[in-house]
XYZ file of C-alpha atoms in Angstrom:
120
model
C 9.895 -16.164 83.966
C 13.414 -15.813 84.795
C 14.512 -15.254 81.169
C 18.217 -15.165 80.115
C 18.724 -11.448 78.812
C 20.992 -8.853 77.882
C 21.914 -5.655 76.471
C 20.663 -8.045 73.303
C 17.474 -8.926 75.183
C 16.537 -12.692 75.485
C 18.824 -15.312 73.906
C 18.351 -18.767 73.413
C 21.236 -20.634 75.621
C 20.707 -24.081 74.745
C 18.468 -26.754 73.386
C 16.858 -29.184 75.740
C 15.146 -31.990 73.519
C 13.071 -30.584 71.478
C 13.191 -27.283 73.103
C 14.723 -23.832 73.197
C 15.971 -23.245 76.292
C 16.228 -19.205 77.466
C 16.878 -18.901 81.096
C 15.023 -21.445 83.298
C 12.207 -21.748 81.028
C 12.058 -24.157 78.117
C 9.528 -23.172 74.721
C 8.685 -25.961 72.429
C 8.560 -23.403 69.977
C 8.616 -19.554 70.229
C 8.485 -16.095 68.781
C 10.955 -13.766 70.038
C 11.689 -9.708 69.756
C 14.103 -7.813 70.947
C 12.114 -7.086 74.398
C 10.584 -10.593 74.646
C 10.267 -14.459 74.351
C 6.750 -15.708 73.961
C 5.445 -19.036 73.859
C 3.984 -20.151 70.603
C 2.108 -22.956 69.157
C 2.792 -22.579 65.427
C 0.264 -23.948 62.504
C 1.980 -26.664 59.767
C 4.585 -24.475 58.024
C 2.485 -24.612 54.744
C -0.467 -23.312 56.808
C 1.804 -20.324 58.129
C -0.219 -17.067 57.590
C 0.732 -13.513 58.358
C -1.561 -13.303 61.211
C 0.407 -16.007 62.726
C 3.341 -13.490 63.060
C 1.474 -10.689 63.958
C 3.375 -10.059 67.394
C 6.472 -9.908 65.405
C 5.192 -7.770 62.673
C 4.006 -5.202 65.591
C 7.488 -5.052 66.556
C 8.592 -3.606 63.739
C 11.875 -5.509 63.041
C 14.108 -5.200 59.823
C 13.453 -9.060 59.101
C 12.254 -12.137 60.646
C 14.079 -14.982 61.193
C 12.313 -18.066 60.732
C 13.373 -21.185 62.129
C 11.559 -24.283 60.423
C 12.257 -27.193 63.112
C 15.014 -29.244 62.100
C 15.163 -28.936 58.705
C 15.134 -25.893 56.072
C 11.577 -25.493 54.253
C 10.325 -22.919 52.400
C 6.828 -21.637 53.631
C 4.372 -19.765 51.499
C 5.433 -17.207 49.282
C 2.340 -15.509 50.195
C 4.080 -14.983 53.750
C 7.619 -13.726 52.338
C 5.727 -11.386 49.929
C 3.432 -10.303 52.820
C 6.425 -8.791 54.705
C 8.029 -7.823 52.220
C 4.987 -5.275 51.255
C 5.088 -4.333 55.125
C 8.949 -3.373 54.564
C 10.060 -6.855 56.735
C 12.299 -9.031 55.231
C 12.409 -12.967 56.068
C 15.469 -15.434 56.463
C 14.680 -18.939 56.647
C 16.741 -21.569 58.198
C 16.245 -24.510 60.032
C 15.442 -23.626 63.764
C 18.643 -24.315 65.568
C 20.475 -22.278 62.856
C 17.753 -19.742 63.473
C 18.373 -19.627 67.430
C 22.509 -19.181 66.628
C 21.937 -16.440 63.882
C 19.526 -14.899 66.503
C 22.281 -14.585 69.259
C 24.953 -13.080 66.570
C 22.126 -10.692 65.043
C 21.441 -9.449 68.452
C 25.115 -8.665 69.458
C 25.357 -6.563 66.683
C 22.524 -4.524 68.026
C 20.304 -5.623 64.692
C 16.371 -5.059 65.288
C 15.130 -8.452 64.119
C 12.394 -10.808 65.477
C 12.144 -14.653 65.222
C 9.697 -17.388 64.973
C 11.030 -20.558 65.815
C 9.354 -24.398 65.202
C 9.856 -27.014 67.011
C 13.310 -28.835 66.710
C 11.405 -32.373 65.981
């Protein structure tokens, strides 16, 4: 895959239909670390568990941006408590806002991760 990269790692360069454009690739949903953008088939938000975020947890970010689709919806408190117990924060917002925040925060050199639900 030819992914758009900079010193800040993979970057969402736009939105295409209900997906996130990174370089020439469109992801309906994705997991991002400072090193990689990975396709993701997320569970329903109400069923989201720490296991679904394991690739992000393994990257040991300061916090995870959770984009919950077209609107902000909170995941189970078990998710935020589980991440907090591992020393990882959780910032929840709609997926477009999370994708934009990713670029800004990575531009600042922050070590973060993101889980983005589909836009529709």
